[in-house]
Amino acid sequence: MDVENSVTFDPRPECGATFRFPVTWSYLTEVPHQARPTPGSDHVNSNQATPLPSPPTSVKPTPAASAVPVLMPAQKPAQTLKSSEPRASGPEATWEMVIPKMARPNAARPPRALEQPARRVTQLSARPDTAGTEAAVMTPTEVSFYTGSEASFVPRRLKVVSLSVAVVVVGCVIALVRPGGEAESASGSAPTAAGTWSRRTAYVVGAKTPRDILVYSGSEDVKNYRIEFSWVPDTSGVGWIFRGTDSANYYAANLRLIQAGATPSISAEHFAVVKGVEGAHSRKVITLGRTRGQVLVRMDANGPAFTLYLQGSPADYWTDVRFEAGSLGFYGERGERPVLQALRFTFFRKSGLQTVVTTLQ
Amino acid sequence: MTAPHGFRTSGFGAAAAAAPATGDLLQAALTLRSQGRFEEALDLLSGPGDFPADVYTLRGDLLTELGRYADAAGSYYTATVSAPRNLSVRSRLASCLRLLGRWEDASQAFQAVLQADPHRDAIRLELGDCLLRLNRPEQALNCLDQCWSDAAQRQAIFGKGVALQQLRRFGEAEIAYERVLALDGKAEEALANLIAMSLEVFDLERVQRYSRRLLEINPRSVPGLQGLTLVAVERGEMGAAARHFATLAEQAPEVLRSTRSSDGLDAPDDIGASDEIIEYRVNRKALDRMKELILGQPARPAARRY
């Protein structure tokens, strides 16, 4: 190694070398790599004197996923209720009621690994015959019919039989009460029609009331997308989920008005629910400029990065690698349905962009 | 005639009626320019006459391409006299002032343009650069915060990161740089600034992490190699330090030559750079030790810290 020839050390015994770390910002005004002609308003072509900002970064390629994209659980909604009123545009959005999967992990046991939930559900999807066993493994809460007060009066086997009968009866009642149940059950493994909303109930460990989730079917396998809507700030707020693999694993964000006025302040929160355990909320208070009426909300999910825009300006940014793909939708607490307008999804698929304009009706 | 900025105008006076052949002249100059014949195009437009603002604008463009920024500023100024509402010319004049290092004049010119047209983020980025050079990070932060377009997003966030770093709001600056890196994974300068920032608080873990990321992007990166070298020296891992130092000597010997004295290397003038440069000095003893290891000579016990 020819260091002696390439490096000249200071011969003075007291001197060594100095590493310098200047703070620079040539990137701020540099001409982007993707050179493009100046959109000159006048006749003379522009030169390089005025640097041009780079074109918008649309979708960065995400790292290759090691796991198969996880679909929503194969719980076929028993019924699809079509809206009675014709819709102006967009695919028909419907509400569906499904019986939630009661996979409620133990609150005292946090998720062991970040990627664990996705992998677990992947296994469930891949092996439907062992789903029940896996679910039992997945669910730390063990069901016991042997409570101390009852054990002395009723034999255990009889209790099991009676409870099984009760479950069958309840199931039959539900199937009979809900019209179209037979048709649905005939195609139980068929996926929900794309472009519809399915309503699910999500139980969160420690929460008193479940959370109603509206999942937009057709977004299960999409990794990168953009959610846009208009929202009139109110105290009840609007919440949405994204990268949802099932009703117990998803990211969520919400906006809520905390101070009304000419320049309203709103809180922006985001958090993750992993195996039914809701993680810490990251909260940010944002003061909007003079706003009358609606606020334009946009969120980009791009690989592990998520950016929230309010009125076209970036308001929050965070990264999370736990869920790589999954459905998007909205959620409401205490049965409240979010009120929003101009809802639009843009899916960045390998085959190209897909924009969906829809409503939450 | 002297412009307020101190540049001589082109001396052709305010444009009134264009000469009959102005259109042809302009077209011919544009053709020559498209062929890369800037001098000839400039000669074509340098004769006496009473020209419209477009001619002075094109002259300014040609002079800028030839690197004659002072002359270009004079030509643009003449154009602004005859067409004071032409924002394009005014922004070009401001850009020339910036290229000339006239930060105060340039910032005022950019602000005037933005007052007339507040939607021009490209101007806002240049104004942010001027304000950072003027060591006004609060104003720069406020300016860049108003960038609204997707096109300017990466650069605006980066500039905000620099402003926050100058304000020593390191946590926010780190977030800003990480955002830039999420949008542009090859933003070497963001990582270099993160290394500098981490070194300022002497967070060796971060210095090492960001140096590695930088070297993944560019194995010849001087800040990256310097970062890994100093981390190894600080940890007493002289073998690793010698390896990184040897790579540094191979990849960028000029850097080490210019670090012989304390006033050796400065950031080039043509890029934005803070006056406050974080320095790390490797003493003679450590250097000798690394030299020994590189040259394969018997090693003496290394000191833990230098």
XYZ file of C-alpha atoms in Angstrom:
667
model
C 0.000 0.000 0.000
C 1.642 3.154 -1.185
C 0.591 5.362 1.634
C 3.969 7.004 2.013
C 3.807 8.253 -1.549
C 0.203 9.343 -1.488
C 0.092 10.949 1.911
C 2.344 13.671 3.087
C 2.508 13.812 6.800
C 3.569 16.898 8.549
C 7.178 16.421 9.579
C 6.766 18.463 12.709
C 6.559 16.095 15.631
C 3.696 17.858 17.319
C 1.423 17.865 14.264
C -0.805 15.063 13.131
C -3.695 15.117 10.715
C -6.919 17.023 10.874
C -10.186 15.557 9.676
C -12.620 18.263 8.768
C -16.351 17.846 8.609
C -17.895 20.944 7.083
C -21.664 21.265 7.076
C -22.549 21.731 3.432
C -25.750 22.233 1.498
C -24.990 22.079 -2.190
C -27.881 19.596 -2.377
C -30.228 22.479 -1.629
C -29.695 24.172 -4.963
C -28.171 21.464 -7.058
C -29.627 20.654 -10.433
C -31.398 17.340 -10.077
C -30.068 14.278 -11.804
C -33.124 13.948 -13.941
C -32.461 17.058 -15.989
C -35.461 18.531 -17.612
C -36.015 21.674 -19.607
C -36.908 24.803 -17.759
C -40.560 25.580 -18.067
C -39.769 29.002 -19.338
C -42.536 31.475 -19.404
C -40.700 33.642 -21.845
C -39.244 32.841 -25.196
C -35.629 32.568 -24.165
C -34.556 29.158 -23.063
C -33.366 29.066 -19.539
C -29.845 28.280 -18.565
C -28.415 26.713 -15.520
C -28.418 29.889 -13.492
C -31.681 29.033 -11.845
C -31.525 25.542 -10.466
C -34.597 23.530 -10.878
C -36.031 21.421 -8.165
C -36.159 17.767 -8.809
C -39.258 16.060 -10.048
C -41.388 14.633 -7.332
C -40.360 11.343 -5.952
C -43.281 9.151 -6.585
C -42.641 5.641 -5.479
C -39.377 4.346 -4.281
C -38.816 0.683 -4.800
C -39.348 -1.088 -1.596
C -36.946 -3.739 -0.434
C -37.810 -7.177 -1.594
C -40.287 -8.696 0.729
C -39.161 -11.889 2.287
C -42.651 -13.031 3.124
C -45.627 -13.502 0.928
C -47.931 -10.505 1.099
C -50.477 -11.209 3.744
C -54.090 -11.035 2.850
C -56.908 -10.234 5.123
C -58.239 -13.272 6.962
C -60.392 -15.465 4.837
C -63.533 -14.661 6.741
C -66.191 -14.348 4.157
C -68.726 -11.702 4.996
C -72.081 -13.297 5.344
C -73.931 -10.519 3.644
C -73.405 -7.594 1.376
C -75.854 -4.790 1.788
C -76.093 -2.589 -1.217
C -76.794 1.048 -0.804
C -80.297 2.000 -1.716
C -79.278 5.277 -3.258
C -77.415 5.454 -6.512
C -73.968 6.835 -6.224
C -72.593 9.597 -8.329
C -69.259 8.029 -9.126
C -66.877 5.355 -8.046
C -67.406 1.764 -7.153
C -70.211 0.820 -4.913
C -69.348 0.926 -1.315
C -71.178 -1.411 0.965
C -71.268 -2.226 4.613
C -70.798 -5.726 5.720
C -71.136 -7.272 9.089
C -68.826 -10.075 9.952
C -68.310 -11.982 13.117
C -64.954 -10.893 14.402
C -62.233 -13.363 14.933
C -61.633 -13.444 18.649
C -57.902 -13.634 18.577
C -57.090 -11.586 21.598
C -53.566 -11.947 22.806
C -52.624 -11.583 26.395
C -52.117 -7.941 27.251
C -49.290 -8.724 29.586
C -47.298 -10.376 26.836
C -46.000 -7.890 24.280
C -45.252 -8.984 20.720
C -41.974 -10.841 20.634
C -40.694 -9.728 17.300
C -41.603 -6.970 14.977
C -42.173 -9.178 11.986
C -43.830 -11.928 13.918
C -47.487 -11.092 13.351
C -47.209 -10.890 9.607
C -45.327 -14.158 9.441
C -47.830 -15.877 11.661
C -50.802 -14.843 9.611
C -48.974 -15.845 6.488
C -48.667 -19.321 7.838
C -52.329 -19.364 8.638
C -53.225 -18.354 5.141
C -50.951 -20.924 3.625
C -52.245 -23.828 5.629
C -55.955 -23.515 6.154
C -56.253 -27.041 7.491
C -54.109 -26.205 10.457
C -55.531 -22.789 10.992
C -57.322 -23.757 14.104
C -54.239 -25.191 15.706
C -52.188 -22.223 14.724
C -54.789 -19.874 16.055
C -54.672 -21.673 19.334
C -50.931 -21.258 19.418
C -51.251 -17.683 18.363
C -53.791 -16.873 21.031
C -52.254 -17.027 24.431
C -55.562 -16.792 26.200
C -56.693 -20.347 26.884
C -60.382 -21.032 27.168
C -61.277 -23.010 30.248
C -64.704 -24.265 31.135
C -63.548 -25.479 34.481
C -64.304 -22.553 36.658
C -64.221 -23.122 40.339
C -67.827 -22.213 41.050
C -69.324 -24.414 38.368
C -67.096 -27.418 38.659
C -68.826 -28.797 41.662
C -72.291 -28.805 40.117
C -72.060 -29.651 36.409
C -69.877 -32.277 34.814
C -67.308 -30.819 32.439
C -68.319 -32.950 29.457
C -71.923 -31.852 29.753
C -70.875 -28.214 29.788
C -68.802 -28.678 26.656
C -71.679 -30.332 24.852
C -74.170 -27.705 25.923
C -71.926 -24.874 24.886
C -71.282 -26.498 21.515
C -75.010 -26.843 20.945
C -75.488 -23.226 21.897
C -72.847 -22.118 19.416
C -74.470 -24.142 16.636
C -77.891 -22.726 17.443
C -76.612 -19.163 17.461
C -74.858 -19.778 14.157
C -78.036 -21.151 12.603
C -80.041 -18.201 13.865
C -77.587 -15.777 12.362
C -77.641 -17.629 9.052
C -81.425 -17.614 8.978
C -81.927 -14.036 10.063
C -79.512 -12.587 7.520
C -80.876 -12.825 3.991
C -78.602 -14.201 1.349
C -76.717 -16.225 3.828
C -76.912 -19.416 1.792
C -75.511 -17.772 -1.258
C -72.653 -16.386 0.709
C -71.877 -19.625 2.407
C -71.774 -21.412 -0.916
C -68.780 -19.377 -1.919
C -67.234 -19.072 1.437
C -63.669 -18.887 0.237
C -64.317 -16.317 -2.454
C -62.705 -12.969 -1.831
C -64.727 -9.895 -1.137
C -65.561 -7.985 -4.272
C -62.954 -5.403 -5.041
C -63.975 -1.818 -4.571
C -66.341 -2.425 -1.688
C -66.174 -1.652 1.967
C -66.370 -4.361 4.538
C -67.079 -3.555 8.117
C -65.199 -5.388 10.801
C -65.054 -5.175 14.512
C -61.597 -5.024 15.968
C -60.952 -5.805 19.570
C -58.032 -4.070 21.160
C -56.505 -5.487 24.271
C -57.454 -3.371 27.229
C -60.090 -1.353 25.399
C -63.602 -1.345 26.772
C -65.310 -1.011 23.442
C -64.344 -2.561 20.155
C -63.325 -0.506 17.205
C -65.337 -0.463 14.018
C -63.173 -0.792 10.964
C -64.170 -0.197 7.385
C -61.790 -2.040 5.114
C -61.539 -1.229 1.469
C -61.391 -4.545 -0.322
C -59.071 -4.672 -3.250
C -56.233 -3.120 -1.323
C -55.020 -6.236 0.439
C -51.902 -6.868 -1.554
C -50.891 -3.311 -2.221
C -47.738 -2.071 -0.596
C -47.577 1.551 -1.624
C -50.503 3.846 -1.890
C -51.792 7.311 -1.337
C -54.915 8.192 0.601
C -56.513 11.557 -0.029
C -59.668 13.069 1.325
C -61.221 16.290 2.491
C -62.220 16.616 6.073
C -63.951 19.330 8.011
C -62.075 19.482 11.318
C -64.185 18.355 14.212
C -63.543 17.059 17.668
C -64.656 13.538 16.849
C -61.948 13.408 14.224
C -61.200 11.026 11.434
C -59.167 7.864 11.730
C -57.873 5.557 9.093
C -55.990 2.314 8.993
C -53.391 1.145 6.547
C -51.247 -1.908 5.924
C -53.860 -3.899 7.733
C -53.310 -7.636 7.621
C -56.320 -8.434 9.763
C -58.461 -6.858 12.418
C -55.708 -7.228 14.989
C -52.711 -6.075 12.963
C -52.636 -2.728 11.272
C -51.289 0.758 11.345
C -53.627 3.592 12.159
C -53.621 7.344 12.127
C -56.120 9.950 13.077
C -56.738 13.662 13.024
C -58.769 15.529 15.563
C -59.628 19.154 16.088
C -58.284 20.407 19.378
C -58.744 24.131 18.962
C -61.156 25.783 16.620
C -60.728 29.232 15.195
C -59.383 31.035 12.203
C -56.165 29.092 12.479
C -57.334 25.800 13.938
C -55.045 23.406 15.738
C -55.418 19.736 15.168
C -53.705 16.721 16.581
C -52.218 14.114 14.303
C -51.625 10.708 15.802
C -50.329 7.473 14.427
C -49.864 4.125 16.061
C -49.750 0.432 15.346
C -51.887 -2.424 16.524
C -49.942 -5.655 16.619
C -51.694 -8.841 17.567
C -54.473 -6.808 19.060
C -52.164 -4.815 21.270
C -52.245 -1.127 20.563
C -48.849 0.473 20.666
C -47.852 3.900 21.826
C -49.416 6.812 20.023
C -47.154 9.331 18.376
C -48.942 12.652 18.632
C -48.225 15.919 16.976
C -50.105 19.181 17.251
C -50.337 21.064 13.996
C -51.581 24.594 13.621
C -53.116 25.108 10.258
C -53.039 28.336 8.388
C -56.187 30.252 7.785
C -58.615 27.520 6.925
C -62.234 27.779 6.117
C -64.094 24.570 5.896
C -62.349 21.526 4.611
C -58.826 20.416 5.128
C -57.117 18.434 2.415
C -55.561 15.360 3.946
C -53.157 13.105 2.166
C -51.033 10.253 3.382
C -48.434 8.433 1.366
C -47.404 4.928 2.333
C -44.191 4.303 0.512
C -42.246 1.283 1.650
C -41.453 1.742 5.317
C -41.999 5.499 5.122
C -45.241 7.286 5.773
C -45.829 10.942 5.131
C -48.872 12.906 6.160
C -49.745 16.052 4.279
C -52.216 18.670 5.386
C -53.304 21.278 2.908
C -50.555 20.054 0.603
C -47.755 20.579 3.085
C -45.919 17.778 4.817
C -47.148 17.633 8.386
C -45.704 14.419 9.741
C -43.366 11.699 8.685
C -42.472 8.421 10.256
C -41.149 5.021 9.391
C -42.291 1.605 10.474
C -41.207 -1.717 9.074
C -43.595 -4.057 10.797
C -46.173 -4.400 8.049
C -45.116 -4.426 4.449
C -48.486 -4.680 2.769
C -52.109 -4.755 3.650
C -55.490 -3.205 3.390
C -56.495 0.323 4.037
C -59.654 1.680 5.448
C -61.165 3.853 8.117
C -62.117 3.335 11.674
C -64.414 4.897 14.166
C -64.642 4.775 17.901
C -67.903 4.269 19.741
C -69.709 3.497 16.537
C -69.017 6.859 14.988
C -68.451 6.851 11.306
C -65.907 9.336 9.970
C -67.307 12.120 7.865
C -65.185 12.967 4.896
C -65.419 13.860 1.262
C -63.476 13.592 -1.954
C -62.013 10.284 -0.925
C -59.432 9.001 -3.310
C -56.957 6.148 -3.247
C -53.994 5.843 -5.531
C -52.390 2.430 -5.616
C -48.844 2.198 -6.865
C -48.741 -1.244 -8.356
C -46.017 -2.786 -10.417
C -48.331 -2.664 -13.372
C -48.874 1.064 -12.912
C -50.952 3.550 -11.034
C -54.528 2.863 -10.102
C -56.632 5.704 -8.796
C -59.917 4.988 -7.080
C -62.402 7.680 -6.203
C -65.006 6.446 -3.777
C -67.205 7.376 -0.861
C -67.643 6.031 2.608
C -71.353 5.373 2.315
C -25.375 53.887 -16.063
C -24.922 51.983 -12.865
C -27.451 49.652 -11.378
C -28.255 49.701 -7.670
C -26.390 46.427 -7.382
C -23.242 48.126 -8.662
C -23.122 46.530 -12.062
C -22.809 48.513 -15.206
C -25.741 48.083 -17.453
C -25.192 47.151 -21.014
C -25.277 50.747 -22.167
C -27.918 50.319 -24.776
C -30.541 52.181 -22.857
C -34.041 51.143 -22.244
C -35.614 49.235 -25.009
C -38.175 51.046 -26.990
C -39.049 49.938 -30.440
C -37.156 46.885 -31.511
C -34.977 47.113 -34.550
C -36.490 45.569 -37.645
C -33.995 42.747 -37.653
C -34.249 41.990 -33.960
C -36.318 38.895 -34.474
C -33.853 37.468 -36.952
C -30.978 38.422 -34.703
C -32.564 36.687 -31.778
C -33.310 33.606 -33.799
C -29.783 33.427 -35.140
C -28.335 33.801 -31.659
C -30.611 31.083 -30.345
C -29.505 28.799 -33.155
C -25.856 29.411 -32.373
C -26.539 28.844 -28.729
C -28.248 25.562 -29.404
C -25.090 24.520 -31.252
C -22.976 25.419 -28.235
C -21.401 28.407 -29.986
C -21.933 30.795 -27.110
C -19.216 33.301 -27.986
C -20.461 33.721 -31.526
C -24.006 34.105 -30.314
C -22.831 36.713 -27.856
C -20.954 38.606 -30.549
C -24.098 38.676 -32.583
C -25.946 40.425 -29.784
C -23.141 42.760 -28.776
C -23.449 45.367 -31.472
C -24.845 48.811 -30.809
C -28.530 49.246 -31.068
C -31.702 49.623 -29.172
C -32.855 46.160 -28.294
C -35.842 44.809 -26.473
C -35.554 43.093 -23.121
C -35.480 39.676 -24.730
C -32.115 40.376 -26.288
C -30.617 41.456 -22.983
C -32.084 38.430 -21.351
C -30.512 36.147 -23.919
C -27.221 37.990 -23.570
C -27.424 37.416 -19.847
C -28.088 33.732 -20.417
C -25.106 33.437 -22.757
C -22.833 35.280 -20.360
C -23.980 33.046 -17.545
C -23.185 29.980 -19.593
C -19.748 31.421 -20.200
C -19.312 31.952 -16.486
C -19.208 35.734 -16.792
C -21.684 36.318 -14.035
C -20.915 39.986 -13.420
C -21.536 40.849 -17.074
C -24.607 38.667 -17.067
C -25.968 40.512 -14.051
C -25.474 43.798 -15.888
C -27.327 42.504 -18.917
C -30.173 41.171 -16.827
C -30.376 44.447 -14.982
C -30.757 46.275 -18.282
C -33.561 43.908 -19.137
C -35.281 44.636 -15.827
C -35.111 48.347 -16.551
C -37.024 47.932 -19.774
C -39.290 45.176 -18.422
C -39.617 45.740 -14.675
C -42.516 43.321 -14.337
C -40.690 40.436 -15.949
C -40.233 38.097 -12.999
C -38.200 35.649 -15.007
C -35.511 38.229 -15.677
C -35.571 39.434 -12.106
C -35.123 35.935 -10.805
C -32.208 35.423 -13.200
C -30.614 38.599 -11.951
C -31.036 37.337 -8.413
C -29.477 34.012 -9.374
C -26.510 35.821 -10.886
C -26.058 37.785 -7.695
C -26.097 34.547 -5.777
C -23.520 33.013 -8.067
C -21.372 36.083 -7.501
C -21.575 35.580 -3.771
C -23.567 38.736 -3.258
C -25.758 37.022 -0.700
C -27.444 40.096 0.732
C -28.298 41.581 -2.664
C -29.381 38.214 -3.951
C -31.631 37.540 -0.987
C -33.323 40.903 -1.426
C -33.802 40.243 -5.123
C -35.243 36.787 -4.446
C -37.585 38.174 -1.823
C -38.826 40.764 -4.298
C -39.582 38.017 -6.794
C -41.370 35.950 -4.171
C -43.462 38.908 -3.125
C -44.727 39.157 -6.668
C -45.068 35.412 -7.157
C -45.102 33.449 -3.912
C -45.546 30.087 -5.611
C -42.033 29.688 -6.934
C -40.304 27.126 -4.820
C -37.162 27.116 -6.958
C -36.640 30.736 -5.976
C -37.370 29.888 -2.393
C -34.632 27.247 -2.414
C -32.114 29.753 -3.715
C -33.233 32.286 -1.137
C -32.796 29.637 1.523
C -29.252 29.088 0.319
C -28.507 32.808 0.562
C -29.956 33.015 4.061
C -27.916 30.048 5.205
C -24.812 31.692 3.794
C -25.719 34.872 5.620
C -25.898 32.787 8.781
C -29.574 33.439 9.260
C -30.836 29.938 9.905
C -34.135 31.048 11.452
C -35.048 32.984 8.343
C -33.861 30.143 6.145
C -35.989 27.713 8.098
C -39.008 29.947 7.769
C -38.375 30.418 4.069
C -37.937 26.726 3.308
C -40.899 25.863 5.475
C -43.074 27.639 2.948
C -42.069 25.349 0.114
C -45.213 23.598 -0.898
C -44.531 21.644 -4.062
C -43.575 18.017 -4.312
C -40.796 18.960 -6.684
C -39.009 21.008 -4.054
C -39.749 18.685 -1.187
C -36.448 16.853 -0.952
C -34.286 19.926 -1.246
C -36.459 21.991 1.078
C -36.343 19.330 3.775
C -32.609 19.083 3.330
C -32.232 22.857 3.682
C -34.376 22.794 6.792
C -32.107 20.109 8.149
C -29.097 22.359 7.589
C -30.867 25.309 9.203
C -31.846 23.187 12.185
C -28.297 21.925 12.451
C -27.028 25.487 12.470
C -29.546 26.250 15.175
C -28.198 23.237 17.057
C -31.620 21.637 17.075
C -29.942 18.377 16.363
C -32.847 16.069 17.011
C -35.050 17.840 14.509
C -32.178 18.135 12.072
C -31.602 14.401 12.216
C -35.262 13.748 11.497
C -35.123 16.100 8.534
C -32.055 14.406 7.111
C -33.604 11.001 7.581
C -36.618 12.210 5.659
C -34.365 13.310 2.855
C -32.703 9.921 2.874
C -36.066 8.215 2.771
C -36.914 10.225 -0.309
C -33.484 10.016 -1.866
C -31.391 7.148 -0.645
C -28.312 8.501 -2.359
C -28.234 11.880 -0.675
C -24.606 11.682 0.394
C -24.540 15.211 1.691
C -27.278 14.460 4.192
C -25.235 11.607 5.612
C -22.079 13.724 5.640
C -23.900 16.401 7.618
C -25.254 13.755 9.964
C -21.701 12.569 10.563
C -20.608 16.125 11.315
C -23.545 16.619 13.645
C -22.914 13.349 15.446
C -19.275 14.228 15.836
C -20.189 17.577 17.295
C -21.956 15.826 20.154
C -19.322 13.100 20.053
C -21.793 10.319 19.506
C -19.442 7.722 18.123
C -22.176 5.170 17.548
C -23.951 7.535 15.228
C -20.742 8.600 13.547
C -20.015 4.988 12.791
C -23.529 4.198 11.630
C -23.802 7.141 9.293
C -20.280 6.646 8.015
C -21.105 3.085 7.076
C -24.272 4.146 5.327
C -22.354 6.779 3.445
C -19.703 4.317 2.365
C -22.368 1.932 1.155
C -23.464 4.654 -1.218
C -20.007 5.857 -2.092
C -17.020 3.768 -0.995
C -14.734 6.695 -1.783
C -16.539 9.142 0.438
C -14.046 11.161 2.439
C -16.382 11.998 5.351
C -17.341 8.346 5.596
C -13.749 7.128 5.687
C -12.767 9.876 8.093
C -15.672 8.973 10.330
C -14.784 5.307 10.503
C -11.129 6.135 11.060
C -11.773 8.439 13.966
C -14.233 6.045 15.574
C -11.658 3.278 15.405
C -8.966 5.576 16.809
C -11.222 6.632 19.655
C -11.974 3.038 20.494
C -8.323 2.067 20.378
C -8.926 -0.267 17.460
C -5.805 0.788 15.671
C -5.859 -2.042 13.165
C -9.254 -0.965 11.881
C -8.202 2.664 12.050
C -5.152 1.904 9.930
C -7.269 0.090 7.348
C -9.694 2.961 6.995
C -6.899 5.466 6.998
C -5.094 3.579 4.243
C -8.269 3.567 2.176
C -8.639 7.264 2.822
C -5.071 7.832 1.700
C -5.674 5.832 -1.452
C -9.007 7.349 -2.317
C -8.386 10.939 -1.407
C -4.721 11.673 -0.827
C -5.297 15.333 -1.508
C -7.434 15.536 1.590
C -4.651 14.267 3.781
C -2.092 16.465 2.127
C -4.178 19.475 2.871
C -4.746 18.431 6.460
C -1.106 18.881 7.302
C -1.846 22.154 8.950
C -4.873 23.302 10.788
C -5.864 25.676 8.007
C -5.496 23.147 5.287
C -8.760 22.127 3.740
C -11.719 24.323 3.321
C -14.917 23.538 1.608
C -14.900 24.683 -1.989
C -16.301 28.106 -2.553
C -18.925 27.001 -5.021
C -20.875 24.916 -2.571
C -22.771 25.995 0.457
C -20.732 25.470 3.557
C -20.888 26.724 7.081
C -18.078 28.743 8.550
C -18.168 26.500 11.567
C -16.339 23.367 10.573
C -16.140 20.471 12.952
C -12.609 19.217 13.132
C -11.088 16.102 14.546
C -7.379 16.061 15.006
C -5.378 12.889 15.013
C -2.152 13.408 16.866
C 1.250 12.446 15.633
C 1.478 9.405 17.837
C -1.672 7.896 16.432
C -0.608 8.676 12.915
C 2.721 6.981 13.438
C 0.981 3.974 14.864
C -1.322 3.734 11.871
C 1.608 4.133 9.519
C 3.384 1.314 11.233
C 0.419 -0.944 10.941
C -0.109 -0.048 7.316
C 3.489 -0.655 6.426
C 3.557 -3.871 8.419
C 6.186 -2.786 10.879
C 6.299 -4.086 14.440
C 3.611 -2.452 16.412
C 3.888 -0.706 19.690
C 1.034 -0.776 22.172
C -1.621 1.694 21.157
C -2.953 4.349 23.412
C -6.627 4.118 24.272
C -7.495 7.717 23.499
C -5.741 10.438 21.617
